[in-house]
PDB file of C-alpha atoms in Angstrom:
ATOM      1  CA  MET A   1      16.048  -0.253  20.765  1.00 60.00           C
ATOM      2  CA  PRO A   2      15.831   1.860  17.518  1.00 65.00           C
ATOM      3  CA  ARG A   3      12.672   4.078  17.288  1.00 64.00           C
ATOM      4  CA  ILE A   4      10.187   3.120  15.089  1.00 69.00           C
ATOM      5  CA  LYS A   5       7.709   5.240  13.648  1.00 65.00           C
ATOM      6  CA  LYS A   6       4.517   3.156  12.878  1.00 66.00           C
ATOM      7  CA  GLU A   7       1.798   3.546  10.328  1.00 66.00           C
ATOM      8  CA  LYS A   8      -1.875   3.815  11.416  1.00 70.00           C
ATOM      9  CA  GLU A   9      -2.618   0.482   9.803  1.00 81.00           C
ATOM     10  CA  LEU A  10      -0.234  -1.800   8.069  1.00 94.00           C
ATOM     11  CA  PRO A  11      -0.942  -4.578   5.491  1.00 97.00           C
ATOM     12  CA  PRO A  12      -1.225  -8.088   6.870  1.00 98.00           C
ATOM     13  CA  LEU A  13       1.336 -10.569   6.932  1.00 98.00           C
ATOM     14  CA  MET A  14       0.698 -14.066   5.142  1.00 98.00           C
ATOM     15  CA  ILE A  15       2.924 -16.810   6.519  1.00 98.00           C
ATOM     16  CA  LEU A  16       3.677 -20.015   4.426  1.00 97.00           C
ATOM     17  CA  CYS A  17       4.063 -22.448   7.134  1.00 94.00           C
ATOM     18  CA  GLY A  18       2.533 -25.744   5.483  1.00 84.00           C
ATOM     19  CA  GLY A  19       5.385 -27.402   4.455  1.00 81.00           C
ATOM     20  CA  LYS A  20       6.906 -30.639   6.108  1.00 76.00           C
ATOM     21  CA  GLY A  21      10.628 -29.437   6.888  1.00 65.00           C
ATOM     22  CA  THR A  22      12.323 -32.776   5.946  1.00 60.00           C
ATOM     23  CA  ARG A  23      15.754 -31.148   6.392  1.00 60.00           C
ATOM     24  CA  LEU A  24      14.790 -30.407   9.990  1.00 63.00           C
ATOM     25  CA  ARG A  25      13.651 -34.110  10.494  1.00 59.00           C
ATOM     26  CA  ASP A  26      14.817 -34.784  14.025  1.00 61.00           C
ATOM     27  CA  VAL A  27      12.237 -32.056  15.433  1.00 60.00           C
ATOM     28  CA  SER A  28       9.800 -31.694  12.782  1.00 53.00           C
ATOM     29  CA  GLU A  29       8.504 -35.321  12.567  1.00 68.00           C
ATOM     30  CA  ILE A  30       6.747 -34.184  15.676  1.00 81.00           C
ATOM     31  CA  LEU A  31       6.218 -30.616  15.261  1.00 88.00           C
ATOM     32  CA  PRO A  32       5.834 -28.769  11.823  1.00 92.00           C
ATOM     33  CA  LYS A  33       8.967 -26.367  11.401  1.00 93.00           C
ATOM     34  CA  PRO A  34       7.399 -22.961  12.097  1.00 95.00           C
ATOM     35  CA  MET A  35       6.005 -24.720  15.391  1.00 95.00           C
ATOM     36  CA  VAL A  36       9.830 -25.780  16.518  1.00 94.00           C
ATOM     37  CA  PRO A  37      10.959 -23.665  19.497  1.00 95.00           C
ATOM     38  CA  ILE A  38      13.441 -21.157  20.009  1.00 97.00           C
ATOM     39  CA  GLY A  39      13.432 -20.633  23.519  1.00 96.00           C
ATOM     40  CA  ASP A  40      10.107 -21.198  25.024  1.00 92.00           C
ATOM     41  CA  GLN A  41       8.083 -19.940  22.024  1.00 94.00           C
ATOM     42  CA  PRO A  42       8.007 -21.302  18.181  1.00 96.00           C
ATOM     43  CA  ILE A  43       9.845 -19.565  15.536  1.00 97.00           C
ATOM     44  CA  ILE A  44       6.695 -18.543  14.108  1.00 97.00           C
ATOM     45  CA  TRP A  45       6.121 -16.146  17.272  1.00 97.00           C
ATOM     46  CA  HIS A  46       9.435 -14.738  16.676  1.00 98.00           C
ATOM     47  CA  ILE A  47       8.890 -13.935  13.052  1.00 98.00           C
ATOM     48  CA  MET A  48       5.275 -12.435  13.930  1.00 97.00           C
ATOM     49  CA  ARG A  49       6.794 -10.302  16.995  1.00 96.00           C
ATOM     50  CA  SER A  50       9.346  -8.930  14.371  1.00 97.00           C
ATOM     51  CA  TYR A  51       6.455  -7.678  12.098  1.00 97.00           C
ATOM     52  CA  ALA A  52       4.392  -6.685  15.107  1.00 96.00           C
ATOM     53  CA  ALA A  53       7.127  -4.533  16.492  1.00 95.00           C
ATOM     54  CA  PHE A  54       6.386  -2.114  13.141  1.00 96.00           C
ATOM     55  CA  GLY A  55       2.550  -2.204  13.656  1.00 95.00           C
ATOM     56  CA  VAL A  56       1.459  -5.374  11.903  1.00 97.00           C
ATOM     57  CA  LYS A  57      -1.436  -6.731  13.728  1.00 96.00           C
ATOM     58  CA  ARG A  58      -3.113  -9.021  11.103  1.00 98.00           C
ATOM     59  CA  PHE A  59      -1.746 -12.331  10.255  1.00 98.00           C
ATOM     60  CA  ILE A  60      -2.975 -14.988   7.874  1.00 98.00           C
ATOM     61  CA  LEU A  61      -1.231 -18.537   8.215  1.00 98.00           C
ATOM     62  CA  CYS A  62      -1.130 -20.840   5.512  1.00 97.00           C
ATOM     63  CA  LEU A  63      -1.425 -24.038   7.215  1.00 97.00           C
ATOM     64  CA  GLY A  64      -1.212 -27.718   5.933  1.00 93.00           C
ATOM     65  CA  TYR A  65       1.296 -30.161   7.744  1.00 92.00           C
ATOM     66  CA  LYS A  66       0.096 -30.973  11.214  1.00 93.00           C
ATOM     67  CA  LYS A  67      -2.223 -28.065  11.219  1.00 95.00           C
ATOM     68  CA  GLU A  68      -3.666 -28.822  14.389  1.00 95.00           C
ATOM     69  CA  GLU A  69      -0.381 -28.132  16.163  1.00 95.00           C
ATOM     70  CA  PHE A  70      -1.064 -24.425  15.140  1.00 96.00           C
ATOM     71  CA  ILE A  71      -4.648 -24.482  16.081  1.00 96.00           C
ATOM     72  CA  ASP A  72      -3.632 -25.718  19.703  1.00 95.00           C
ATOM     73  CA  TYR A  73      -1.317 -23.096  20.169  1.00 94.00           C
ATOM     74  CA  PHE A  74      -3.148 -20.158  19.323  1.00 94.00           C
ATOM     75  CA  VAL A  75      -6.305 -21.204  20.442  1.00 92.00           C
ATOM     76  CA  ASN A  76      -4.710 -21.987  23.873  1.00 90.00           C
ATOM     77  CA  PHE A  77      -2.131 -18.972  23.601  1.00 89.00           C
ATOM     78  CA  ARG A  78      -3.309 -17.137  26.799  1.00 85.00           C
ATOM     79  CA  ALA A  79      -3.689 -20.179  28.597  1.00 84.00           C
ATOM     80  CA  ARG A  80      -0.261 -21.465  27.908  1.00 84.00           C
ATOM     81  CA  ALA A  81       1.004 -18.295  29.696  1.00 80.00           C
ATOM     82  CA  THR A  82      -0.432 -18.291  32.860  1.00 83.00           C
ATOM     83  CA  ASP A  83      -2.025 -20.346  35.749  1.00 89.00           C
ATOM     84  CA  ILE A  84      -5.781 -21.207  35.109  1.00 86.00           C
ATOM     85  CA  THR A  85      -8.481 -22.758  37.106  1.00 92.00           C
ATOM     86  CA  ILE A  86     -10.976 -24.365  35.109  1.00 92.00           C
ATOM     87  CA  GLN A  87     -14.550 -24.618  36.244  1.00 89.00           C
ATOM     88  CA  LEU A  88     -16.330 -27.590  34.920  1.00 92.00           C
ATOM     89  CA  GLY A  89     -20.110 -28.371  34.774  1.00 86.00           C
ATOM     90  CA  SER A  90     -23.285 -26.511  33.001  1.00 85.00           C
ATOM     91  CA  GLU A  91     -21.477 -22.990  33.912  1.00 85.00           C
ATOM     92  CA  SER A  92     -18.165 -23.906  32.866  1.00 86.00           C
ATOM     93  CA  HIS A  93     -15.463 -21.014  32.674  1.00 86.00           C
ATOM     94  CA  ILE A  94     -11.837 -20.380  32.890  1.00 89.00           C
ATOM     95  CA  THR A  95      -9.941 -17.963  35.158  1.00 90.00           C
ATOM     96  CA  TYR A  96      -6.638 -16.911  34.243  1.00 86.00           C
ATOM     97  CA  HIS A  97      -4.287 -15.747  36.723  1.00 87.00           C
ATOM     98  CA  GLY A  98      -1.265 -13.357  36.622  1.00 77.00           C
ATOM     99  CA  SER A  99      -0.030 -11.420  33.650  1.00 75.00           C
ATOM    100  CA  PHE A 100      -0.516 -12.886  30.197  1.00 67.00           C
ATOM    101  CA  PRO A 101       0.868 -11.862  26.713  1.00 65.00           C
ATOM    102  CA  GLU A 102      -0.341  -8.435  25.427  1.00 71.00           C
ATOM    103  CA  GLU A 103      -0.203  -9.152  21.719  1.00 82.00           C
ATOM    104  CA  ASP A 104      -3.008  -7.382  20.043  1.00 89.00           C
ATOM    105  CA  TRP A 105      -3.259  -9.841  17.315  1.00 95.00           C
ATOM    106  CA  GLU A 106      -5.949 -10.962  14.655  1.00 96.00           C
ATOM    107  CA  ILE A 107      -4.728 -14.391  13.235  1.00 97.00           C
ATOM    108  CA  THR A 108      -6.464 -16.147  10.852  1.00 98.00           C
ATOM    109  CA  LEU A 109      -5.561 -19.976  10.648  1.00 98.00           C
ATOM    110  CA  ALA A 110      -6.275 -21.002   6.980  1.00 97.00           C
ATOM    111  CA  ASN A 111      -6.265 -24.556   5.975  1.00 96.00           C
ATOM    112  CA  THR A 112      -4.653 -24.580   2.322  1.00 94.00           C
ATOM    113  CA  GLY A 113      -4.003 -28.545   2.260  1.00 93.00           C
ATOM    114  CA  GLU A 114      -1.207 -30.752   3.225  1.00 92.00           C
ATOM    115  CA  GLU A 115       0.215 -31.218  -0.186  1.00 91.00           C
ATOM    116  CA  THR A 116      -0.531 -27.564  -1.524  1.00 94.00           C
ATOM    117  CA  LYS A 117       2.285 -26.044  -3.346  1.00 94.00           C
ATOM    118  CA  THR A 118       3.334 -22.406  -2.003  1.00 95.00           C
ATOM    119  CA  GLY A 119       1.617 -20.657  -4.961  1.00 96.00           C
ATOM    120  CA  GLY A 120      -1.671 -22.658  -4.300  1.00 95.00           C
ATOM    121  CA  ARG A 121      -1.393 -21.947  -0.728  1.00 96.00           C
ATOM    122  CA  ILE A 122      -1.111 -18.063  -1.270  1.00 96.00           C
ATOM    123  CA  PHE A 123      -4.469 -18.440  -3.778  1.00 95.00           C
ATOM    124  CA  GLN A 124      -6.274 -20.057  -1.212  1.00 94.00           C
ATOM    125  CA  ALA A 125      -5.300 -17.909   1.770  1.00 96.00           C
ATOM    126  CA  SER A 126      -6.061 -14.644  -0.417  1.00 96.00           C
ATOM    127  CA  ARG A 127      -9.707 -15.057   0.172  1.00 95.00           C
ATOM    128  CA  HIS A 128      -8.923 -13.815   3.961  1.00 97.00           C
ATOM    129  CA  LEU A 129      -7.486 -10.481   2.544  1.00 97.00           C
ATOM    130  CA  LYS A 130      -9.932  -7.386   3.085  1.00 96.00           C
ATOM    131  CA  LYS A 131     -10.698  -5.106   0.553  1.00 93.00           C
ATOM    132  CA  GLN A 132      -8.462  -2.311   1.264  1.00 94.00           C
ATOM    133  CA  ASP A 133      -5.259  -4.847   1.250  1.00 97.00           C
ATOM    134  CA  GLN A 134      -3.951  -3.757  -1.873  1.00 97.00           C
ATOM    135  CA  ASN A 135      -0.492  -5.112  -0.590  1.00 98.00           C
ATOM    136  CA  PHE A 136       0.533  -7.507   1.944  1.00 98.00           C
ATOM    137  CA  PHE A 137       3.688  -8.868   3.600  1.00 98.00           C
ATOM    138  CA  LEU A 138       4.583 -12.183   2.697  1.00 98.00           C
ATOM    139  CA  THR A 139       7.318 -14.760   4.301  1.00 98.00           C
ATOM    140  CA  TYR A 140       8.328 -18.306   5.062  1.00 97.00           C
ATOM    141  CA  GLY A 141       7.864 -19.672   8.725  1.00 96.00           C
ATOM    142  CA  ASP A 142      11.458 -20.726   9.257  1.00 94.00           C
ATOM    143  CA  GLY A 143      13.591 -17.729   8.946  1.00 95.00           C
ATOM    144  CA  VAL A 144      14.321 -14.565  10.887  1.00 97.00           C
ATOM    145  CA  GLY A 145      16.109 -11.289  10.650  1.00 96.00           C
ATOM    146  CA  ASP A 146      16.267  -7.660  11.569  1.00 96.00           C
ATOM    147  CA  VAL A 147      14.765  -6.187   8.281  1.00 97.00           C
ATOM    148  CA  HIS A 148      13.090  -2.862   8.805  1.00 97.00           C
ATOM    149  CA  ILE A 149       9.556  -3.813   7.675  1.00 97.00           C
ATOM    150  CA  GLY A 150       8.675  -0.179   7.523  1.00 96.00           C
ATOM    151  CA  ASP A 151      11.622   0.367   4.892  1.00 97.00           C
ATOM    152  CA  LEU A 152      10.910  -2.584   3.109  1.00 98.00           C
ATOM    153  CA  LEU A 153       7.036  -1.455   2.525  1.00 98.00           C
ATOM    154  CA  LYS A 154       8.089   1.983   1.359  1.00 97.00           C
ATOM    155  CA  PHE A 155      10.669   0.544  -1.081  1.00 98.00           C
ATOM    156  CA  HIS A 156       8.158  -1.658  -2.297  1.00 98.00           C
ATOM    157  CA  ARG A 157       5.634   1.055  -2.795  1.00 97.00           C
ATOM    158  CA  LYS A 158       8.057   3.204  -4.464  1.00 97.00           C
ATOM    159  CA  THR A 159       8.863   0.657  -7.045  1.00 97.00           C
ATOM    160  CA  GLY A 160       5.215   0.162  -8.005  1.00 97.00           C
ATOM    161  CA  LEU A 161       6.107  -3.239  -8.879  1.00 98.00           C
ATOM    162  CA  LEU A 162       3.739  -6.385  -7.937  1.00 98.00           C
ATOM    163  CA  LEU A 163       6.369  -8.131  -5.773  1.00 98.00           C
ATOM    164  CA  THR A 164       9.565  -6.984  -3.752  1.00 98.00           C
ATOM    165  CA  LEU A 165      11.999  -9.751  -2.537  1.00 97.00           C
ATOM    166  CA  SER A 166      14.423  -9.183   0.364  1.00 97.00           C
ATOM    167  CA  ALA A 167      17.753  -9.717  -0.939  1.00 95.00           C
ATOM    168  CA  VAL A 168      20.129 -11.428   1.722  1.00 94.00           C
ATOM    169  CA  TYR A 169      23.679 -12.661   2.155  1.00 87.00           C
ATOM    170  CA  PRO A 170      23.145 -16.343   3.238  1.00 78.00           C
ATOM    171  CA  GLU A 171      25.747 -19.281   3.390  1.00 62.00           C
ATOM    172  CA  GLY A 172      26.475 -20.572   0.154  1.00 49.00           C
ATOM    173  CA  ARG A 173      23.840 -23.529  -0.122  1.00 50.00           C
ATOM    174  CA  PHE A 174      21.019 -21.910  -1.831  1.00 52.00           C
ATOM    175  CA  GLY A 175      19.996 -20.478  -5.493  1.00 56.00           C
ATOM    176  CA  GLU A 176      21.789 -17.380  -5.910  1.00 61.00           C
ATOM    177  CA  LEU A 177      19.479 -14.189  -6.441  1.00 70.00           C
ATOM    178  CA  VAL A 178      20.599 -12.321  -9.487  1.00 70.00           C
ATOM    179  CA  TYR A 179      19.325  -8.509  -9.618  1.00 74.00           C
ATOM    180  CA  LYS A 180      20.442  -4.955 -11.040  1.00 77.00           C
ATOM    181  CA  ASP A 181      19.418  -1.742 -10.469  1.00 80.00           C
ATOM    182  CA  GLY A 182      16.606  -2.964  -8.207  1.00 81.00           C
ATOM    183  CA  LEU A 183      15.006  -5.567 -10.493  1.00 87.00           C
ATOM    184  CA  VAL A 184      15.385  -9.387 -10.261  1.00 83.00           C
ATOM    185  CA  ASP A 185      17.084 -10.701 -13.428  1.00 77.00           C
ATOM    186  CA  GLY A 186      16.912 -14.306 -12.126  1.00 74.00           C
ATOM    187  CA  PHE A 187      18.206 -17.309 -10.242  1.00 66.00           C
ATOM    188  CA  ALA A 188      21.277 -19.005 -10.468  1.00 61.00           C
ATOM    189  CA  GLU A 189      21.448 -22.562  -9.692  1.00 55.00           C
ATOM    190  CA  LYS A 190      22.955 -23.367  -5.988  1.00 50.00           C
ATOM    191  CA  PRO A 191      26.728 -22.923  -5.906  1.00 47.00           C
ATOM    192  CA  ILE A 192      28.986 -24.367  -3.494  1.00 45.00           C
ATOM    193  CA  ARG A 193      29.882 -21.084  -2.016  1.00 42.00           C
ATOM    194  CA  THR A 194      28.342 -17.607  -2.954  1.00 51.00           C
ATOM    195  CA  LYS A 195      29.373 -13.925  -2.949  1.00 63.00           C
ATOM    196  CA  GLY A 196      25.840 -12.973  -3.881  1.00 79.00           C
ATOM    197  CA  ARG A 197      22.461 -12.668  -2.239  1.00 87.00           C
ATOM    198  CA  ILE A 198      19.472 -14.909  -2.250  1.00 91.00           C
ATOM    199  CA  ASN A 199      15.620 -14.079  -1.616  1.00 93.00           C
ATOM    200  CA  GLY A 200      15.350 -14.496   2.182  1.00 93.00           C
ATOM    201  CA  GLY A 201      11.762 -14.229   2.247  1.00 95.00           C
ATOM    202  CA  PHE A 202      10.396 -10.982   4.037  1.00 98.00           C
ATOM    203  CA  MET A 203       8.606  -9.985   0.908  1.00 98.00           C
ATOM    204  CA  VAL A 204       5.581  -7.716  -0.034  1.00 98.00           C
ATOM    205  CA  MET A 205       3.034  -8.700  -2.683  1.00 98.00           C
ATOM    206  CA  ASN A 206       0.530  -6.768  -4.431  1.00 98.00           C
ATOM    207  CA  ARG A 207      -2.660  -8.597  -4.649  1.00 96.00           C
ATOM    208  CA  ASP A 208      -2.816  -7.909  -8.441  1.00 97.00           C
ATOM    209  CA  PHE A 209       0.280 -10.675  -8.598  1.00 97.00           C
ATOM    210  CA  ILE A 210      -2.230 -13.254  -7.721  1.00 96.00           C
ATOM    211  CA  SER A 211      -4.756 -12.797 -10.199  1.00 94.00           C
ATOM    212  CA  ARG A 212      -1.872 -12.381 -12.911  1.00 95.00           C
ATOM    213  CA  TYR A 213       0.398 -15.032 -12.107  1.00 95.00           C
ATOM    214  CA  LEU A 214      -1.258 -17.614  -9.568  1.00 94.00           C
ATOM    215  CA  ASP A 215      -4.490 -17.953 -10.899  1.00 82.00           C
ATOM    216  CA  LEU A 216      -3.816 -20.999 -12.512  1.00 75.00           C
ATOM    217  CA  PRO A 217      -5.390 -24.124 -13.624  1.00 70.00           C
ATOM    218  CA  TYR A 218      -3.062 -26.319 -11.639  1.00 72.00           C
ATOM    219  CA  ASP A 219      -1.423 -26.155  -8.063  1.00 87.00           C
ATOM    220  CA  THR A 220       2.115 -24.662  -8.413  1.00 91.00           C
ATOM    221  CA  PHE A 221       5.120 -23.477  -6.513  1.00 94.00           C
ATOM    222  CA  LEU A 222       5.648 -19.692  -6.129  1.00 95.00           C
ATOM    223  CA  GLU A 223       9.116 -19.918  -6.687  1.00 93.00           C
ATOM    224  CA  ALA A 224       8.750 -21.474 -10.179  1.00 92.00           C
ATOM    225  CA  GLU A 225       6.715 -20.378 -13.023  1.00 93.00           C
ATOM    226  CA  PRO A 226       4.947 -17.456 -11.077  1.00 94.00           C
ATOM    227  CA  PHE A 227       8.552 -16.128 -10.323  1.00 95.00           C
ATOM    228  CA  ASP A 228       9.781 -16.760 -13.610  1.00 95.00           C
ATOM    229  CA  ARG A 229       6.693 -15.329 -15.267  1.00 95.00           C
ATOM    230  CA  ALA A 230       7.057 -12.088 -13.060  1.00 97.00           C
ATOM    231  CA  ILE A 231      10.637 -11.585 -13.591  1.00 96.00           C
ATOM    232  CA  ASN A 232      10.208 -11.783 -17.335  1.00 96.00           C
ATOM    233  CA  ASP A 233       7.523  -9.132 -17.005  1.00 97.00           C
ATOM    234  CA  ARG A 234       9.796  -7.071 -14.952  1.00 97.00           C
ATOM    235  CA  GLN A 235       7.747  -6.929 -11.918  1.00 98.00           C
ATOM    236  CA  VAL A 236      10.111  -8.179  -9.450  1.00 97.00           C
ATOM    237  CA  ALA A 237      12.015  -5.618  -7.153  1.00 98.00           C
ATOM    238  CA  ALA A 238      15.080  -6.717  -4.970  1.00 97.00           C
ATOM    239  CA  TYR A 239      15.281  -4.901  -1.476  1.00 97.00           C
ATOM    240  CA  PRO A 240      19.071  -5.187  -0.092  1.00 96.00           C
ATOM    241  CA  HIS A 241      19.126  -6.277   3.367  1.00 95.00           C
ATOM    242  CA  ASP A 242      22.479  -6.067   4.683  1.00 93.00           C
ATOM    243  CA  GLY A 243      21.686  -6.975   8.417  1.00 93.00           C
ATOM    244  CA  TYR A 244      21.203 -10.130  10.196  1.00 94.00           C
ATOM    245  CA  TRP A 245      19.212 -12.989   8.551  1.00 95.00           C
ATOM    246  CA  GLN A 246      18.969 -16.767   9.085  1.00 94.00           C
ATOM    247  CA  CYS A 247      16.906 -19.793   8.443  1.00 93.00           C
ATOM    248  CA  MET A 248      16.147 -22.636  10.398  1.00 93.00           C
ATOM    249  CA  ASP A 249      16.557 -25.465   7.901  1.00 89.00           C
ATOM    250  CA  THR A 250      18.952 -27.741   9.770  1.00 89.00           C
ATOM    251  CA  PRO A 251      19.394 -28.931  13.249  1.00 89.00           C
ATOM    252  CA  ARG A 252      22.523 -27.027  13.357  1.00 90.00           C
ATOM    253  CA  GLU A 253      20.687 -23.832  12.441  1.00 92.00           C
ATOM    254  CA  HIS A 254      18.199 -24.554  15.312  1.00 94.00           C
ATOM    255  CA  GLN A 255      20.990 -25.079  17.626  1.00 94.00           C
ATOM    256  CA  LEU A 256      22.612 -21.660  16.885  1.00 94.00           C
ATOM    257  CA  LEU A 257      19.380 -19.938  16.854  1.00 96.00           C
ATOM    258  CA  ASN A 258      18.652 -21.211  20.644  1.00 96.00           C
ATOM    259  CA  GLU A 259      22.023 -20.428  21.575  1.00 96.00           C
ATOM    260  CA  LEU A 260      21.696 -16.865  20.533  1.00 96.00           C
ATOM    261  CA  TRP A 261      18.405 -16.496  22.374  1.00 97.00           C
ATOM    262  CA  LYS A 262      19.499 -18.157  25.478  1.00 96.00           C
ATOM    263  CA  GLN A 263      22.689 -15.885  25.692  1.00 94.00           C
ATOM    264  CA  GLY A 264      20.149 -12.722  25.302  1.00 94.00           C
ATOM    265  CA  ASP A 265      22.055 -11.857  21.932  1.00 92.00           C
ATOM    266  CA  ALA A 266      19.167 -12.313  19.376  1.00 96.00           C
ATOM    267  CA  PRO A 267      19.940  -9.964  16.767  1.00 96.00           C
ATOM    268  CA  TRP A 268      16.084 -10.491  14.935  1.00 97.00           C
ATOM    269  CA  THR A 269      14.838  -8.711  18.132  1.00 97.00           C
ATOM    270  CA  LYS A 270      16.491  -5.588  17.229  1.00 96.00           C
ATOM    271  CA  TYR A 271      13.082  -3.803  16.825  1.00 96.00           C
ATOM    272  CA  TRP A 272      11.171  -5.276  19.315  1.00 93.00           C
TER     273      TRP A 272
END
């Protein structure tokens, strides 16, 4: 595993995980997409582990659709990993047997509404940012990659801009990200096959972005008017990531990620 130089305290990670994931309908009708498993753990755990490898310990989950699945998973996180003995009655308690996960994480489960759009979710969840959180990581709950989180944060700070996107190479079914000299110029419509990059999540946002572009009188998608206004203001940077990236948007992609995990060849675990 590559050596990682960790900062004393990294910004928190906010994860957008309140959507319904309709294109993964076979499994997301039972579970919200971030809770769909890769191996024995949901994809959101894989995402969190990728950030935790660099020292991120605080997480803010923007919940909506089937929020109770997230609550059950994290509240019972330790119990799910071990044998337990439950003592009922007036002096009830639980005894945990054996080893259990050592993740030293602080997780805030923020109910941002089932129908809220991504911009509105960020605006609502931002109340859980701490005073010192001038920047925070931001990503979606359905994509994994071997992005170097430390280098991403350094790049963002160096630009001095309000938002940094990770520009990745995908299959050609997303809107293409157009950028030049490290600045985003816009988004092209979805081509049949693209040779360019897209926004792969793994973003860093300055909290001033929220007051400037998300403090709107109506709910909005982050990827619509807020992105457009910030791009026009030259406030969006592109961090090029040439390594592994994969979303889990379809049953085929779900199967692909599970096969990689089962084979012990999961590229997104590069820094774990």
